[in-house]
Amino acid sequence: MDLSTVIGIVAAFGLMVSAIMQGGSLLIFINVPSLIIVLGGTIGSALVHYPFGDLTSAFSVARKAFFHRRHSSVDTIGKLISYAGKARKEGILSLQSVMNEIDDEFFLKGLQMAVDGQEPEALKDMLEREIEYVMERHTKGADIFNALAAYAPALGMIGTLIGLVQMLQTMDNPSSIGPAMAVALITTFYGAIIANIVCLPIAGKLQIRSSSEVLNKTLVAEGMKSILEGENPRLMEQRLHAFVAPKERQSNFGK
Amino acid sequence: MDLSTVIGIVAAFGLMVSAIMQGGSLLIFINVPSLIIVLGGTIGSALVHYPFGDLTSAFSVARKAFFHRRHSSVDTIGKLISYAGKARKEGILSLQSVMNEIDDEFFLKGLQMAVDGQEPEALKDMLEREIEYVMERHTKGADIFNALAAYAPALGMIGTLIGLVQMLQTMDNPSSIGPAMAVALITTFYGAIIANIVCLPIAGKLQIRSSSEVLNKTLVAEGMKSILEGENPRLMEQRLHAFVAPKERQSNFGK
Amino acid sequence: MDLSTVIGIVAAFGLMVSAIMQGGSLLIFINVPSLIIVLGGTIGSALVHYPFGDLTSAFSVARKAFFHRRHSSVDTIGKLISYAGKARKEGILSLQSVMNEIDDEFFLKGLQMAVDGQEPEALKDMLEREIEYVMERHTKGADIFNALAAYAPALGMIGTLIGLVQMLQTMDNPSSIGPAMAVALITTFYGAIIANIVCLPIAGKLQIRSSSEVLNKTLVAEGMKSILEGENPRLMEQRLHAFVAPKERQSNFGK
Amino acid sequence: MDLSTVIGIVAAFGLMVSAIMQGGSLLIFINVPSLIIVLGGTIGSALVHYPFGDLTSAFSVARKAFFHRRHSSVDTIGKLISYAGKARKEGILSLQSVMNEIDDEFFLKGLQMAVDGQEPEALKDMLEREIEYVMERHTKGADIFNALAAYAPALGMIGTLIGLVQMLQTMDNPSSIGPAMAVALITTFYGAIIANIVCLPIAGKLQIRSSSEVLNKTLVAEGMKSILEGENPRLMEQRLHAFVAPKERQSNFGK
Amino acid sequence: MDLSTVIGIVAAFGLMVSAIMQGGSLLIFINVPSLIIVLGGTIGSALVHYPFGDLTSAFSVARKAFFHRRHSSVDTIGKLISYAGKARKEGILSLQSVMNEIDDEFFLKGLQMAVDGQEPEALKDMLEREIEYVMERHTKGADIFNALAAYAPALGMIGTLIGLVQMLQTMDNPSSIGPAMAVALITTFYGAIIANIVCLPIAGKLQIRSSSEVLNKTLVAEGMKSILEGENPRLMEQRLHAFVAPKERQSNFGK
């Protein structure tokens, strides 16, 4: 669970709702046809822009903004160092026994390949190719949310223009102008919310999550190669520490 | 037929029409002179910007957003592997017999060149130069749709300014203000639709279709070169798999 | 004469004028002081931005958007091939006799240098340096039109603000509000037209014309160097064909 | 204390407040619910966009815009030159005695590493890696303030839309329209201030402070390496001067 | 004196003033508090963004947009060629006698270094480092004017929002609405002028002046190195001509 995403969305929507309710009923701001035209139109434009598969995969990637297993690089390095020691003492095959401690698919795959007797370079190449596809998928996900954030306000404006034109055409009763215009503005309101409180921030979080996930996978790829090559665990730790920020460089050896 | 494009356009326009009809007649939103000034002016600006040939070629490229033969990389690799086997067993000339199975012009051209006895490097060079021109044509197509998406709202605003100035000059009858302003706003409405529901999404889809088409052509170019060089089909498959996403790497050999 | 530019401008302005005249007199939209403030202010800002020389050279480059001798690469390659044959048979000096067939200054200069006995590399270097200056001048021309397209709407808005402030200050007679505001909006209208129907599209066309002119000059530079080196015309044709699109690769030799 | 930041903020806010008070009471512009929706919503969107840790670290980095120990490169070079002389005369270990003159953590760390007997290259590598993380942290800080500057006006507009819709829905009493709309506009006002007087300028200052801090740290890293290598202090000064602007190149040796 | 800058600013402001005076008194547009809030607020934001020193140096660099000694590359090359001849005939030290003809500081510095007996490479290195700092200072100057051009309209909008809110809060007397709103709009007007007629064009001119000044200094650096190396003046001229546009390549030798 990504607390900052959840708190952020709850806070933004909560403040908005409470601000609305201070000034009147929340019901004025709930207008299903307006929501359908903005949300439906935005998704329609996105379907013309992107193939089905890309869109559904973007929504599945977007869950990372909400549910995100934190990758602790301290943890990952720690595990890699301990496996390196084990492999040096008891042989590569002994890593089979640690595979049930790991629940990260990518790490498991690396271990499996090591146990299967892959060459170090081949293993690193394959893991790195995997990392590239992960990055590509994440970037595409962020791109799609940025595109949604561009279409939503445009569709909101189109909805408002529809409302305005209808209101202006039938302006015989002045007392009806206000409410009609209020309804017309609601699509603009929805478009602004979809873009600025939902899509743009999610696109941003995806990009950030992607780099932390890629960092973690890179540590695994580098570490597994090191293990296969039988590198000295202390040297391996030093090399892995070069990838992480200074405050996350906790040595697994006494000083 | 590109389903997502068709569904997207139908959905966006359908939702818009149904939203309009909920609030009144659709006829208020159909105004031929307004359409002519926005669409005609946009195309006029585009003609100043681009030569005739580029514009017509953009519209012909745009059909790809709607009618798009899906290029399955699994399929393409499968065919290349089977032709590689055939060529190794029965000689390059035997590929003549498979040319009637292929309906992709580019693949056909590659096979023809192979049968004609081209050198592997020369064949790959020529196919790659072809790929570059395809990419250039696609990129230019997407650029032109992006330019149309920039001119359309500007022309829409110009149309609205014309309507506003005329309305304001003759503002003696207040009851006519509403409808006159409604008409003035319709060009802005058209401009927003042309840009956000038609041109921008089509530009996006063209860019995406281009990369999938280029990937497929690259597989053909790489594969045909491999076949001419008599490379081992298993190695060739491994090399081609490096170009595609992990889930599309289906081996043509038992494991 | 660049037909698409002329048709585009005529179409855009024609549609606008006919749309205006459907709704009233064209005279409402002709306001000399408004035009002076927008056009004069835009040029004023451009004079602060660019030196005199750059601006006048931009307007002279802009004529290319309207009057553009089409450079046929098929033609240019054809001529180069025939001169290559002539030079191989009758010697470089024989090219003197073909110089009156050529009306492209750049081509003439290349021929003159060849006849004058320049070394192949030196000739190509000098022609390429010339090409660079042509590109720079074109790019600067397009930049300046893009800058004009940015200043014009800003000046239009400034003009409208002037009109609005004056109208609001003297709002004692409500019936005069409409026409005063109509006049105020006309500068915005002019700014939008100057930017979107004139300057932006011309900047675009200049960029496109530049690349076709540069391609043609590159063919001449490459070809003249080839001729001086006495390269085989068939090989020379193949090399030149690499610069042009597939459909323009017409061989000057039988197949 | 960064005087220009403090004077700039005080001037901008002071002028605004005095302009407001000339036209009426300041109280009209203080509206706590409006402030909560804009500020809270902006932070909410930022929390969806960035993880907690990044946001808090951005606010801690932002203090640099206000409290910034000026790094004088003349000073830093002077110290390095004098330490170089000391180290050449009395040996590296003599630098222990100067460590209490230094209050810059980074410089201290470099001296400590030198006294601890690190190799020159290793010392420079480690200091440079540190510099990279400092830059990354600063850039992220500036990015976050730029993101806040993008969300604030959007949330301001959302707040104004809420106010407008509520006002239009209950437009029975015309005399209440003015004040209701005034309140609605206040969120737009807050959004514009947060973006243009607070966040954008702070993002800019952070970027500039970062480069001056990085320059200073680079001088230390280069200088400490020089000292460890026992380079001639005059040559070392010349090399360090290459990093700073001409007017800051004051020699520590007579001419 | 840079005529195009002066004419441009005079033209733009003159046209604006005459347009204003055609519609009424100029006094309506002069509002000192409005000017203070826009100009002061813009400078306040700029002070938060940039350190004092950068801002004052930007204003001093900005004088180049107005007072600019034209650097004639024909002239500079001519002088360099004649000094090269003199140095070859009478020795480097004879250049001492020409130093009073030169009023360009950079050229003087180059000559002084040559007379002082610097090595050719060292001289060129030092002059080139100087050129880099000149470029950096110019680019920073242009950046700051671009930043001012971004803050000014934002502050103008903030001023207008202040005026609107005050007007709407006290809307009891309808006849006062017009003038109050007129005053509110004046800050937007000032912001637009500061950005589009002053800051953006000056930023542009600085960038252009910078490249012409850098070209001239580059000619001096290249030429002085040539002179020190005793290169043949004809070859030196050819090499220097490679830096300038074809029409400025006037030979100092007969043909």
PDB file of C-alpha atoms in Angstrom, chain A residues 2-9 11-12 15-16 19-25 28-29 65-66 174-175 177-179 181-183 185-186 188-189 192-193 195-198 200-206 208-209 238 241-246 249, chain D residues 31-55 57 109 116 126 129-130 132-134 136-137 140 144 150-151 153-155 157-171:
ATOM      1  CA  ASP A   2       1.497   3.326  -1.037  1.00  0.00           C
ATOM      2  CA  LEU A   3       0.466   5.543   1.866  1.00  0.00           C
ATOM      3  CA  SER A   4       1.420   8.870   0.285  1.00  0.00           C
ATOM      4  CA  THR A   5      -0.755   8.185  -2.785  1.00  0.00           C
ATOM      5  CA  VAL A   6      -3.731   7.170  -0.675  1.00  0.00           C
ATOM      6  CA  ILE A   7      -3.352  10.044   1.790  1.00  0.00           C
ATOM      7  CA  GLY A   8      -2.810  12.496  -1.067  1.00  0.00           C
ATOM      8  CA  ILE A   9      -5.940  11.453  -2.966  1.00  0.00           C
ATOM      9  CA  ALA A  11      -6.790  14.667   1.341  1.00  0.00           C
ATOM     10  CA  ALA A  12      -7.360  16.385  -2.016  1.00  0.00           C
ATOM     11  CA  LEU A  15     -10.789  19.016   1.235  1.00  0.00           C
ATOM     12  CA  MET A  16     -12.707  19.585  -1.966  1.00  0.00           C
ATOM     13  CA  ALA A  19     -15.202  23.019   0.828  1.00  0.00           C
ATOM     14  CA  ILE A  20     -18.204  22.227  -1.349  1.00  0.00           C
ATOM     15  CA  MET A  21     -20.399  21.222   1.577  1.00  0.00           C
ATOM     16  CA  GLN A  22     -19.578  24.414   3.415  1.00  0.00           C
ATOM     17  CA  GLY A  23     -21.158  26.321   0.540  1.00  0.00           C
ATOM     18  CA  GLY A  24     -24.154  24.103  -0.138  1.00  0.00           C
ATOM     19  CA  SER A  25     -25.192  20.623  -1.113  1.00  0.00           C
ATOM     20  CA  ILE A  28     -25.073  20.112  -7.250  1.00  0.00           C
ATOM     21  CA  PHE A  29     -21.656  18.771  -8.213  1.00  0.00           C
ATOM     22  CA  ALA A  65       0.885   4.072  -7.627  1.00  0.00           C
ATOM     23  CA  PHE A  66      -1.441   2.659  -4.951  1.00  0.00           C
ATOM     24  CA  PRO A 174     -33.389  34.820 -17.494  1.00  0.00           C
ATOM     25  CA  SER A 175     -33.885  33.052 -14.182  1.00  0.00           C
ATOM     26  CA  ILE A 177     -29.490  31.146 -16.968  1.00  0.00           C
ATOM     27  CA  GLY A 178     -27.664  30.663 -13.694  1.00  0.00           C
ATOM     28  CA  PRO A 179     -28.428  26.990 -13.092  1.00  0.00           C
ATOM     29  CA  MET A 181     -24.499  27.738 -16.740  1.00  0.00           C
ATOM     30  CA  ALA A 182     -23.686  26.018 -13.456  1.00  0.00           C
ATOM     31  CA  VAL A 183     -24.383  22.672 -15.089  1.00  0.00           C
ATOM     32  CA  LEU A 185     -19.334  24.463 -15.934  1.00  0.00           C
ATOM     33  CA  ILE A 186     -19.425  21.091 -14.201  1.00  0.00           C
ATOM     34  CA  THR A 188     -14.857  21.777 -16.958  1.00  0.00           C
ATOM     35  CA  PHE A 189     -14.696  21.054 -13.228  1.00  0.00           C
ATOM     36  CA  ALA A 192      -9.711  19.744 -14.198  1.00  0.00           C
ATOM     37  CA  ILE A 193     -10.047  17.196 -11.386  1.00  0.00           C
ATOM     38  CA  ALA A 195      -6.259  15.855 -14.947  1.00  0.00           C
ATOM     39  CA  ASN A 196      -4.774  17.536 -11.885  1.00  0.00           C
ATOM     40  CA  ILE A 197      -5.780  15.365  -8.945  1.00  0.00           C
ATOM     41  CA  VAL A 198      -5.809  11.973 -10.641  1.00  0.00           C
ATOM     42  CA  LEU A 200      -0.955  13.903 -13.730  1.00  0.00           C
ATOM     43  CA  PRO A 201       0.037  12.889 -10.178  1.00  0.00           C
ATOM     44  CA  ILE A 202      -0.356   9.191 -10.983  1.00  0.00           C
ATOM     45  CA  ALA A 203       1.808   9.605 -14.076  1.00  0.00           C
ATOM     46  CA  GLY A 204       4.418  11.241 -11.856  1.00  0.00           C
ATOM     47  CA  LYS A 205       4.294   8.519  -9.211  1.00  0.00           C
ATOM     48  CA  LEU A 206       4.584   5.787 -11.846  1.00  0.00           C
ATOM     49  CA  ILE A 208       9.227   7.548  -9.676  1.00  0.00           C
ATOM     50  CA  ARG A 209       8.170   4.038  -8.712  1.00  0.00           C
ATOM     51  CA  GLN A 238      31.273  -2.049  -2.416  1.00  0.00           C
ATOM     52  CA  HIS A 241      26.824   0.413  -2.839  1.00  0.00           C
ATOM     53  CA  ALA A 242      27.879   2.554  -5.774  1.00  0.00           C
ATOM     54  CA  PHE A 243      24.290   2.242  -7.072  1.00  0.00           C
ATOM     55  CA  VAL A 244      22.524   3.522  -3.952  1.00  0.00           C
ATOM     56  CA  ALA A 245      22.395   6.820  -2.040  1.00  0.00           C
ATOM     57  CA  PRO A 246      25.025   7.303   0.708  1.00  0.00           C
ATOM     58  CA  ARG A 249      25.015   2.153   2.250  1.00  0.00           C
TER      59      ARG A 249
ATOM     60  CA  ASN D  31     -10.202  33.332   3.441  1.00  0.00           C
ATOM     61  CA  VAL D  32      -9.120  30.279   5.355  1.00  0.00           C
ATOM     62  CA  PRO D  33     -11.313  27.703   3.558  1.00  0.00           C
ATOM     63  CA  SER D  34     -10.015  28.981   0.206  1.00  0.00           C
ATOM     64  CA  LEU D  35      -6.452  28.716   1.428  1.00  0.00           C
ATOM     65  CA  ILE D  36      -7.081  25.188   2.703  1.00  0.00           C
ATOM     66  CA  ILE D  37      -8.538  23.973  -0.578  1.00  0.00           C
ATOM     67  CA  VAL D  38      -5.684  25.417  -2.660  1.00  0.00           C
ATOM     68  CA  LEU D  39      -2.770  24.632  -0.370  1.00  0.00           C
ATOM     69  CA  GLY D  40      -4.192  21.318   0.855  1.00  0.00           C
ATOM     70  CA  GLY D  41      -5.188  20.221  -2.633  1.00  0.00           C
ATOM     71  CA  THR D  42      -1.796  21.155  -4.026  1.00  0.00           C
ATOM     72  CA  ILE D  43      -0.028  19.173  -1.326  1.00  0.00           C
ATOM     73  CA  GLY D  44      -2.505  16.318  -1.844  1.00  0.00           C
ATOM     74  CA  SER D  45      -1.682  16.136  -5.553  1.00  0.00           C
ATOM     75  CA  ALA D  46       2.010  16.387  -4.715  1.00  0.00           C
ATOM     76  CA  LEU D  47       1.658  13.445  -2.313  1.00  0.00           C
ATOM     77  CA  VAL D  48       0.124  11.330  -5.049  1.00  0.00           C
ATOM     78  CA  HIS D  49       2.957  12.440  -7.342  1.00  0.00           C
ATOM     79  CA  TYR D  50       5.919  12.085  -4.961  1.00  0.00           C
ATOM     80  CA  PRO D  51       6.661   9.749  -2.072  1.00  0.00           C
ATOM     81  CA  PHE D  52       6.601  11.290   1.446  1.00  0.00           C
ATOM     82  CA  GLY D  53      10.365  11.159   1.743  1.00  0.00           C
ATOM     83  CA  ASP D  54      10.953  13.141  -1.440  1.00  0.00           C
ATOM     84  CA  LEU D  55       8.527  15.878  -0.370  1.00  0.00           C
ATOM     85  CA  SER D  57      13.479  16.326   1.677  1.00  0.00           C
ATOM     86  CA  LYS D 109      35.275  14.564   5.063  1.00  0.00           C
ATOM     87  CA  ASP D 116      43.301   8.340   6.879  1.00  0.00           C
ATOM     88  CA  MET D 126      34.272   8.979  -3.476  1.00  0.00           C
ATOM     89  CA  ARG D 129      30.020  10.286  -6.105  1.00  0.00           C
ATOM     90  CA  GLU D 130      28.938  12.382  -3.124  1.00  0.00           C
ATOM     91  CA  GLU D 132      26.462  13.523  -7.773  1.00  0.00           C
ATOM     92  CA  TYR D 133      24.037  12.654  -4.975  1.00  0.00           C
ATOM     93  CA  VAL D 134      23.996  16.278  -3.829  1.00  0.00           C
ATOM     94  CA  GLU D 136      20.443  14.727  -7.690  1.00  0.00           C
ATOM     95  CA  ARG D 137      18.868  15.785  -4.405  1.00  0.00           C
ATOM     96  CA  LYS D 140      14.700  16.660  -7.305  1.00  0.00           C
ATOM     97  CA  ILE D 144       9.133  19.218  -6.798  1.00  0.00           C
ATOM     98  CA  ALA D 150       1.944  23.576 -11.742  1.00  0.00           C
ATOM     99  CA  TYR D 151      -0.628  22.090  -9.336  1.00  0.00           C
ATOM    100  CA  PRO D 153      -3.005  27.289 -10.210  1.00  0.00           C
ATOM    101  CA  ALA D 154      -4.958  24.184 -11.265  1.00  0.00           C
ATOM    102  CA  LEU D 155      -6.301  23.747  -7.734  1.00  0.00           C
ATOM    103  CA  MET D 157      -9.106  27.118 -10.781  1.00  0.00           C
ATOM    104  CA  ILE D 158     -10.926  24.108  -9.316  1.00  0.00           C
ATOM    105  CA  GLY D 159     -11.756  26.177  -6.237  1.00  0.00           C
ATOM    106  CA  THR D 160     -13.053  29.009  -8.402  1.00  0.00           C
ATOM    107  CA  LEU D 161     -15.202  26.597 -10.413  1.00  0.00           C
ATOM    108  CA  ILE D 162     -16.719  25.300  -7.161  1.00  0.00           C
ATOM    109  CA  GLY D 163     -17.547  28.854  -6.100  1.00  0.00           C
ATOM    110  CA  LEU D 164     -18.965  29.779  -9.496  1.00  0.00           C
ATOM    111  CA  VAL D 165     -21.206  26.719  -9.732  1.00  0.00           C
ATOM    112  CA  GLN D 166     -22.576  27.345  -6.233  1.00  0.00           C
ATOM    113  CA  MET D 167     -23.168  31.019  -6.998  1.00  0.00           C
ATOM    114  CA  LEU D 168     -24.887  30.289 -10.306  1.00  0.00           C
ATOM    115  CA  GLN D 169     -27.131  27.641  -8.789  1.00  0.00           C
ATOM    116  CA  THR D 170     -28.506  30.047  -6.217  1.00  0.00           C
ATOM    117  CA  MET D 171     -28.628  33.220  -8.242  1.00  0.00           C
TER     118      MET D 171
END
